[in-house]
XYZ file of C-alpha atoms in Angstrom:
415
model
C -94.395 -6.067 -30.312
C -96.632 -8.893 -29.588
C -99.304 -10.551 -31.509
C -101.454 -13.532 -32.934
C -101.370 -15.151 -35.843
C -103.895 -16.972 -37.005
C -102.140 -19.518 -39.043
C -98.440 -19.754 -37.105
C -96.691 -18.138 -39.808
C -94.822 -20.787 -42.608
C -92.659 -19.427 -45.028
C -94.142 -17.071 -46.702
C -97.157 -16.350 -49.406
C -99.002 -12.562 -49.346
C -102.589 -11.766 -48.142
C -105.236 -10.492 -50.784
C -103.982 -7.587 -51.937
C -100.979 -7.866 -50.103
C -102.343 -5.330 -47.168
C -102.904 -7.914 -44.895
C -101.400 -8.081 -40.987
C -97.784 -9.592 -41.147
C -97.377 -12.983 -39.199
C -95.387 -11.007 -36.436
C -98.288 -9.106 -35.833
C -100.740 -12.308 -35.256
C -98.294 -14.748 -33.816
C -100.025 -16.191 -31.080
C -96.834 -17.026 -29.200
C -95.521 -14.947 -26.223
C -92.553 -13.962 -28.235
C -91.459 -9.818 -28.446
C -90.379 -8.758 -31.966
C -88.048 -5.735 -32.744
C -87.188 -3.745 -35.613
C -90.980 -5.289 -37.666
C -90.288 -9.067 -36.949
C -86.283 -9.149 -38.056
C -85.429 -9.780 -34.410
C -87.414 -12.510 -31.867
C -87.194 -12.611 -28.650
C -88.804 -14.454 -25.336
C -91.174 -12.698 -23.344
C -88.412 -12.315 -20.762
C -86.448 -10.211 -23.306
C -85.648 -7.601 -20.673
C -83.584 -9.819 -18.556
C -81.181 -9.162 -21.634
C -80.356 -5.395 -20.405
C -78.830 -7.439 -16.846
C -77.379 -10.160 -19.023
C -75.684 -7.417 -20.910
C -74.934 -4.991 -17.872
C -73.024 -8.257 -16.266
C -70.717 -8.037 -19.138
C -69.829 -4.569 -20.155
C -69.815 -3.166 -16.688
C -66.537 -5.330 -15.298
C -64.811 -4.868 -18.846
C -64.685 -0.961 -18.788
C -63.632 -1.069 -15.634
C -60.759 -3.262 -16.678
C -59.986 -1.605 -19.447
C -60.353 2.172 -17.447
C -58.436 0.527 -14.465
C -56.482 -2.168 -15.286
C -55.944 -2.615 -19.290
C -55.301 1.722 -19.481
C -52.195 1.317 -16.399
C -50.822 -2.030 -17.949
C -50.217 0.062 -21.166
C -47.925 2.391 -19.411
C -46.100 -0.429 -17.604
C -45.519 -3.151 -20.415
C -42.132 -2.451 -22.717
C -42.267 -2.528 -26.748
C -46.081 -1.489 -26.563
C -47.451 -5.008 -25.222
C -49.781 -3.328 -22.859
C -51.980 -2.041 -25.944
C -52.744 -5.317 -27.176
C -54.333 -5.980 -24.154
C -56.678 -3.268 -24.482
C -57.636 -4.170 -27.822
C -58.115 -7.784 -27.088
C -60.276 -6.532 -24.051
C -62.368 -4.734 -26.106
C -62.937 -7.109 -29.475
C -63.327 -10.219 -27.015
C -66.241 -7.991 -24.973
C -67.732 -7.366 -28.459
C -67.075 -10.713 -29.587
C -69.597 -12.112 -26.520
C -72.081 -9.807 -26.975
C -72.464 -10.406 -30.357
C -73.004 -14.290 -29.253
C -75.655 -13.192 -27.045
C -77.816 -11.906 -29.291
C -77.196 -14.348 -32.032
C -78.427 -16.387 -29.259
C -81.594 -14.262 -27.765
C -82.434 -12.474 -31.324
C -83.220 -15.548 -33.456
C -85.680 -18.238 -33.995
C -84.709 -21.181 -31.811
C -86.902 -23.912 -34.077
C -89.754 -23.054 -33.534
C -92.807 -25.032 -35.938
C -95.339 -23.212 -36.980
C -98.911 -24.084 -35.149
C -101.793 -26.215 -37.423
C -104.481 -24.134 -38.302
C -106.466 -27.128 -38.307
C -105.887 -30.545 -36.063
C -104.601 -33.246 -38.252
C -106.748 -35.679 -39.437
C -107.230 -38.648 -37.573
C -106.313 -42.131 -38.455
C -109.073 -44.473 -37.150
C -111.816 -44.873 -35.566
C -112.633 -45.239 -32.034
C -114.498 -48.925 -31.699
C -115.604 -48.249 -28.175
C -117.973 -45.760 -28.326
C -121.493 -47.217 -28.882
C -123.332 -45.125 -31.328
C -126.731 -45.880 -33.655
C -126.827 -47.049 -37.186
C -127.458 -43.490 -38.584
C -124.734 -41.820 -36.377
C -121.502 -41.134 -37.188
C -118.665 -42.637 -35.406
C -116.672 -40.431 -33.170
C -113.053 -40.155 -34.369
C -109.910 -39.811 -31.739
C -106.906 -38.431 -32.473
C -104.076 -40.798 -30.565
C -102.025 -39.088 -27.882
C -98.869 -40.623 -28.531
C -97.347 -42.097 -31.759
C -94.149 -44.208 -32.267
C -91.420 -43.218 -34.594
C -88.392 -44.847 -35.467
C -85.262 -43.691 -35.093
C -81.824 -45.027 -36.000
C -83.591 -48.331 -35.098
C -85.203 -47.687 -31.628
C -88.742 -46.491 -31.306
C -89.260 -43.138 -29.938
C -92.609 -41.461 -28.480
C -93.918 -38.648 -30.319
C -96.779 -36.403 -28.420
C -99.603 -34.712 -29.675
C -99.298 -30.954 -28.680
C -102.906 -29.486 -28.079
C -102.160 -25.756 -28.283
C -100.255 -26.255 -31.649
C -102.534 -28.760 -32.962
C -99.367 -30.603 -34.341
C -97.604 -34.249 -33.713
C -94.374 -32.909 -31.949
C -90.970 -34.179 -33.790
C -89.145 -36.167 -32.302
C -86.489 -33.876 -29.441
C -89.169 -31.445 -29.921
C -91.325 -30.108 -26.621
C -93.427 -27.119 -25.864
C -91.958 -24.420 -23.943
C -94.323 -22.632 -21.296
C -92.503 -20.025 -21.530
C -92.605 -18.974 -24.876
C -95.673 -20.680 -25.872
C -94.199 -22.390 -28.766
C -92.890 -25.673 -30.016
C -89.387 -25.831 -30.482
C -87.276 -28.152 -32.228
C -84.523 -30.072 -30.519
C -85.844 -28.147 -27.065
C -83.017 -28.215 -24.666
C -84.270 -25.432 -22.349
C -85.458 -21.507 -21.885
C -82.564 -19.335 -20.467
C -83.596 -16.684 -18.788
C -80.357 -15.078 -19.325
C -80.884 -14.573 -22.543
C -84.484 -14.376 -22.894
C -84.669 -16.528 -25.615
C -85.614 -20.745 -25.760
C -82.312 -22.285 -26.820
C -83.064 -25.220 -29.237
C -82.113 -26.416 -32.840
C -81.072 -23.290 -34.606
C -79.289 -21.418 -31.765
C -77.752 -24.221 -29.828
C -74.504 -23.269 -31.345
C -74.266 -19.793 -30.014
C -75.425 -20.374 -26.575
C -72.912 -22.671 -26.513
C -70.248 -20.469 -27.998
C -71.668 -17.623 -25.857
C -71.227 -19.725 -22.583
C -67.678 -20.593 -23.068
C -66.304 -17.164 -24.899
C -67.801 -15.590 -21.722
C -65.771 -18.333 -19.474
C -62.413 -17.431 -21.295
C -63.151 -13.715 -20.855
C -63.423 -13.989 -16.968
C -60.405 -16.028 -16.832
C -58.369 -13.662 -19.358
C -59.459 -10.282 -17.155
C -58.698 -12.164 -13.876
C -55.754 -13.378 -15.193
C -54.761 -9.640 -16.183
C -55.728 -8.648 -12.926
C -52.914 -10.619 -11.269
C -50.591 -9.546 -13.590
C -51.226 -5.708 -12.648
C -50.522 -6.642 -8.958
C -47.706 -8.469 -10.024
C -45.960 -5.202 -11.427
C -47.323 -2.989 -8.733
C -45.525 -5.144 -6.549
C -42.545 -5.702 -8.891
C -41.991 -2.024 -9.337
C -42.431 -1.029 -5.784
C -40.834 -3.550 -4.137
C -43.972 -4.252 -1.371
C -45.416 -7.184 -0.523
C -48.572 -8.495 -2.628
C -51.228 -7.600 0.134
C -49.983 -3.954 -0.275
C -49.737 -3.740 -3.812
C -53.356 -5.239 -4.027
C -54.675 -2.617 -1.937
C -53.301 -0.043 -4.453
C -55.261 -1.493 -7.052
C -59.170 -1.571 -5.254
C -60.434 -2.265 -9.298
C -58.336 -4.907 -9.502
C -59.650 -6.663 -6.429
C -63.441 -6.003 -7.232
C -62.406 -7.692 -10.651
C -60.902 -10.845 -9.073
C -63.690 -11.447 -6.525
C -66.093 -10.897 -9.560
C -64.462 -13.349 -11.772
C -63.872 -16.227 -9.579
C -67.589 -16.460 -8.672
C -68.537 -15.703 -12.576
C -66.204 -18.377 -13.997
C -67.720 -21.107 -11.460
C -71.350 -20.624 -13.124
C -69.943 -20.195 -16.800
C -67.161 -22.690 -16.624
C -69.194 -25.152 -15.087
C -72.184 -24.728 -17.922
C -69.468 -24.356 -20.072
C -68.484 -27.768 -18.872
C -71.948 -29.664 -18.367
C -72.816 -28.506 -22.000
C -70.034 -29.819 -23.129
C -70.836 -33.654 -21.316
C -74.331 -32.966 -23.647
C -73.134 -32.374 -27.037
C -69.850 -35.486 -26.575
C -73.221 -37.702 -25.623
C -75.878 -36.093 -28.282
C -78.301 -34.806 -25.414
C -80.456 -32.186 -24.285
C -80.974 -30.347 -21.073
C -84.466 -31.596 -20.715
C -83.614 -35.192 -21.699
C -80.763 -35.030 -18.744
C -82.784 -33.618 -16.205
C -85.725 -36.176 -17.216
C -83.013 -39.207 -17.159
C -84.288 -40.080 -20.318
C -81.944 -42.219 -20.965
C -80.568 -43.398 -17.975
C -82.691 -47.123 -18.665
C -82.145 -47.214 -22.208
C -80.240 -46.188 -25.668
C -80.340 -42.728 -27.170
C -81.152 -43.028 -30.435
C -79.189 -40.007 -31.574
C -75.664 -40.781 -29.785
C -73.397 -41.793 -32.910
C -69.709 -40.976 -30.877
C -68.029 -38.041 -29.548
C -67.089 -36.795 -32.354
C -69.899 -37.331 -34.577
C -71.842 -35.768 -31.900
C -69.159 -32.699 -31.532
C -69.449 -32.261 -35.858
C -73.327 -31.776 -35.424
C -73.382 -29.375 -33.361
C -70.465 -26.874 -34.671
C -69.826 -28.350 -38.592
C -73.624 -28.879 -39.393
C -75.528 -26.412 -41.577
C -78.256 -24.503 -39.523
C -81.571 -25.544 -40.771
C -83.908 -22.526 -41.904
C -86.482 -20.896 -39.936
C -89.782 -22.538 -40.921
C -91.468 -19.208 -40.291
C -91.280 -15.964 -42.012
C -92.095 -13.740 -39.232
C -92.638 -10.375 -42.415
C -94.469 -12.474 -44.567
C -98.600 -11.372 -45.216
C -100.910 -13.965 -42.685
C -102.812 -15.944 -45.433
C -106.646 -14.876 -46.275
C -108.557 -18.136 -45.820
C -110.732 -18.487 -49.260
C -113.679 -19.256 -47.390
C -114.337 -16.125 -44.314
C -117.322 -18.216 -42.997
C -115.046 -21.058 -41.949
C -113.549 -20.823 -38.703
C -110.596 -23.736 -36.940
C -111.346 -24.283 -33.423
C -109.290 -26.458 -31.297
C -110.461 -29.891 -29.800
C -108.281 -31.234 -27.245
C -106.873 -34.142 -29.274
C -110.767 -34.772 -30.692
C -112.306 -33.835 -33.643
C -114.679 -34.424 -36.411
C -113.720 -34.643 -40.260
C -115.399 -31.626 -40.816
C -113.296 -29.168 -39.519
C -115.191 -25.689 -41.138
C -118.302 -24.666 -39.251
C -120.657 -22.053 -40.510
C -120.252 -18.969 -38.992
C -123.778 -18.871 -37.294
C -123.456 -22.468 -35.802
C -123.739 -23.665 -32.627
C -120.886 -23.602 -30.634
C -121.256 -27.086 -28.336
C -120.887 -28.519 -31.865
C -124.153 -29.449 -33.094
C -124.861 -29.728 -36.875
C -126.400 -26.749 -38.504
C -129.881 -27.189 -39.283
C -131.724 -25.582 -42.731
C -133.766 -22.891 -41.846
C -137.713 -22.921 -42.779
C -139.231 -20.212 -41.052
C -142.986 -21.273 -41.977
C -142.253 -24.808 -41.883
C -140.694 -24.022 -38.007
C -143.965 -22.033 -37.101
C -146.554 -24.816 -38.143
C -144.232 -27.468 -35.854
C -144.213 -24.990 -33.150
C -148.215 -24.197 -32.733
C -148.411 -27.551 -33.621
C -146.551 -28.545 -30.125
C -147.724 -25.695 -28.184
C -151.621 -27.143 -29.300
C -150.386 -30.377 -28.441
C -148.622 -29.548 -25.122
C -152.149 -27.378 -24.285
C -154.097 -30.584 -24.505
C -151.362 -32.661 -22.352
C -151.166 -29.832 -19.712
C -155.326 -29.451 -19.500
C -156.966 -30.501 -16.423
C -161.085 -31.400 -16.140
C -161.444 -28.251 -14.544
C -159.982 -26.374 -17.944
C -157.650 -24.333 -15.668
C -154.646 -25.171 -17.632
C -156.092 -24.111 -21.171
C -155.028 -20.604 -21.341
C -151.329 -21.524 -20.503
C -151.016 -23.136 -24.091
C -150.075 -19.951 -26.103
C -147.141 -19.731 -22.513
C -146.327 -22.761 -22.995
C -145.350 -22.492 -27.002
C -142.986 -19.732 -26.213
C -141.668 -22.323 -23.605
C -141.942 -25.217 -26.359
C -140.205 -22.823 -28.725
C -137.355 -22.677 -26.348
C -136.711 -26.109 -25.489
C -137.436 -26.942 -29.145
C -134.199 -25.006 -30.370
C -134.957 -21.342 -30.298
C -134.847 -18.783 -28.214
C -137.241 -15.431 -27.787
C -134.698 -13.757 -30.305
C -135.031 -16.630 -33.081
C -131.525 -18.168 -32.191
C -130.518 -21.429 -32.074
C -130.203 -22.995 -28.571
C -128.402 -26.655 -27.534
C -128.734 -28.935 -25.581
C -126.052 -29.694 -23.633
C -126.230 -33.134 -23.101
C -125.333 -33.991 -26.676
C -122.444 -34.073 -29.100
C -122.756 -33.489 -32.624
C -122.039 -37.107 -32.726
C -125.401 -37.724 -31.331
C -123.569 -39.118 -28.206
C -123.478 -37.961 -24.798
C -120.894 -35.761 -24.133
C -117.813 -36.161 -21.695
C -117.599 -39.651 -22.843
């Protein structure tokens, strides 16, 4: 099921009453949740059911063609072993997969509200009763182990990105420690499921490798037993050969991501930092040895998930306040009324009989301005107030109109 939230979804805290939606219901992320929010999953979630076809299909037919005939042909009941290690290392993967697909990768939960910014912007010229404009920065340094690293701003989740942390286009999330999004598993692999893809990858290596291997070994005794040569005996065996030519192309594209991932985690880096040469022309920060490296990825405790995907979506305490987002700009009052204007100008009180005086008052005025000598112009006034009415602020309906030429910084907008 897909949904927004309104408020990314932290950890937890009920709605009023408790009947509210559940965060899983309003997340505004692409994601697909199963069984009410216990399971997440990319929007590609369906390339799962390929993923998992690629798997079971070649190991029932090694355990119905090759694994089942080996059992008859091994002495002192070696053959079932093989059966059984067929079957709980097919199971074993599988369950990798979706530890991998079926969690959160990391991801942190979207601002309601753009941070508040730091300073002020000195270059934007602006009169003595006018408030300064205020700019959020796009980029912020942080220090780590010692060498400065470039933080981002991230518009759509209204949040300073960690550090390792990028948006996924995919998804539509943040996720920490981003390293890419598999679409083999449907699923963004990042801080908290690193460890399973990884695990995932290589168990599925060693399982090509251990049903080719038992491949040749089933030709081996066909040709063994009946004395032919090993062309014949493979032709006796077409499941056999189906399973070799289907192994040897599998293990090139698992054993050699088995094999790149493993470079990554022996130098402390992430698929996007490699393909982005990050630091090909200077230090990574994180890189503290092979080994250190190796013990953070497999001997580290798996942070928890910053969101609580069951949990009630907050009630804001005040209904007539509503976040919008600003593109990196904002002012310090973040609420707006519910009936103000949406370019951003500053709600005005209304005075109904106050507002009527002003208005005949211009439309008289504008009827003198607009009369010729001739007098032709004179019955336009009463026109021309509805007009004056309009440009003043309302509309024929009593609704506030803006002008768009101004900010509610009283400066021209664009700049």
């Amino acid at each position: 099921m897909n949904g927004a939230s309104s408020g990314g979804g932290g950890g937890g805290g009920a709605g009023a009453g408790g009947d509210g939606p559940l965060v899983y219901q309003r997340w505004k992320g692409n994601n697909v949740f199963v069984l009410q929010g216990r399971f997440i999953f990319g929007p590609d979630a369906r390339s799962l059911y390929v993923t998992m076809f690629l798997i079971i299909a070649p190991a029932s037919i090694f355990c119905l063609f090759v694994a089942k005939e080996l059992m008859n042909n091994f002495s002192y009941g070696l053959g079932l072993p093989v059966m059984i290690s067929a079957v709980v290392f097919t199971a074993y993967d599988l369950s990798l997969l979706l530890l991998t697909s079926g969690r959160d990768p990391g991801i942190i939960p979207r601002n309601a509200h753009p941070p508040e910014p730091e300073g002020l912007d000195g270059n934007a010229e602006v009169g003595s009763n006018q408030t300064p404009p205020m700019r959020l920065p796009r980029v912020k340094d942080v220090v780590v182990n010692g060498i400065t690293v470039k933080t981002k701003y991230c518009d759509t989740c209204m949040l300073y990105r960690p550090p390792r942390c990028s948006h996924c286009s995919i998804c539509n999330n943040c996720v920490e420690r981003f390293d890419h999004h598999c679409p083999w598993v449907g699923q963004c692999i990042g801080l908290r499921n690193y460890r399973f893809f990884y695990m995932f990858v290589f168990s599925t290596t060693l399982l090509c490798l251990y049903v080719f291997g038992f491949c040749w070994v089933y030709i081996v005794k066909i040709r063994n037993s009946e004395q032919i040569t090993i062309w014949k005996a493979m032709a006796k065996t077409p499941a056999s050969i189906a399973l070799l030519v289907y192994t040897f192309i599998a293990v090139w594209f698992v054993g050699g991501l088995s094999v790149f991932h493993l470079y990554l985690m022996s130098t402390n880096q992430t698929t996007y930092e490699n393909f982005r040469y990050r630091y090909d022309q200077r230090a990574n920060p994180y890189n503290r040895g092979v080994v250190e490296n190796i013990k953070d990825i497999f001997f580290s405790a798996i942070p928890a998930s910053k969101n609580n995907f069951r949990a009630r979506v907050p009630v804001p305490q005040e209904q007539g306040l509503r976040p919008r987002p600003t593109n990196g700009f904002m002012s310090p009052n973040m609420g707006r009324a519910v009936g103000d204007i949406e370019m951003g100008r500053k709600p005005v009180a209304w005075d109904e009989p106050r507002m009527a005086a002003d208005i005949g008052d211009l439309g008289a005025g504008l009827g003198n301005l607009l009369e010729d000598k001739d007098g032709r112009f004179r019955s336009a006034s009463p026109d021309l107030s509805r007009d004056a009415l309009a440009i003043g602020g309302l509309d024929d309906q009593g609704s506030s109109v803006m002008n768009p030429g101004r900010t509610s910084w009283g400066v021209e907008a664009g700049r």
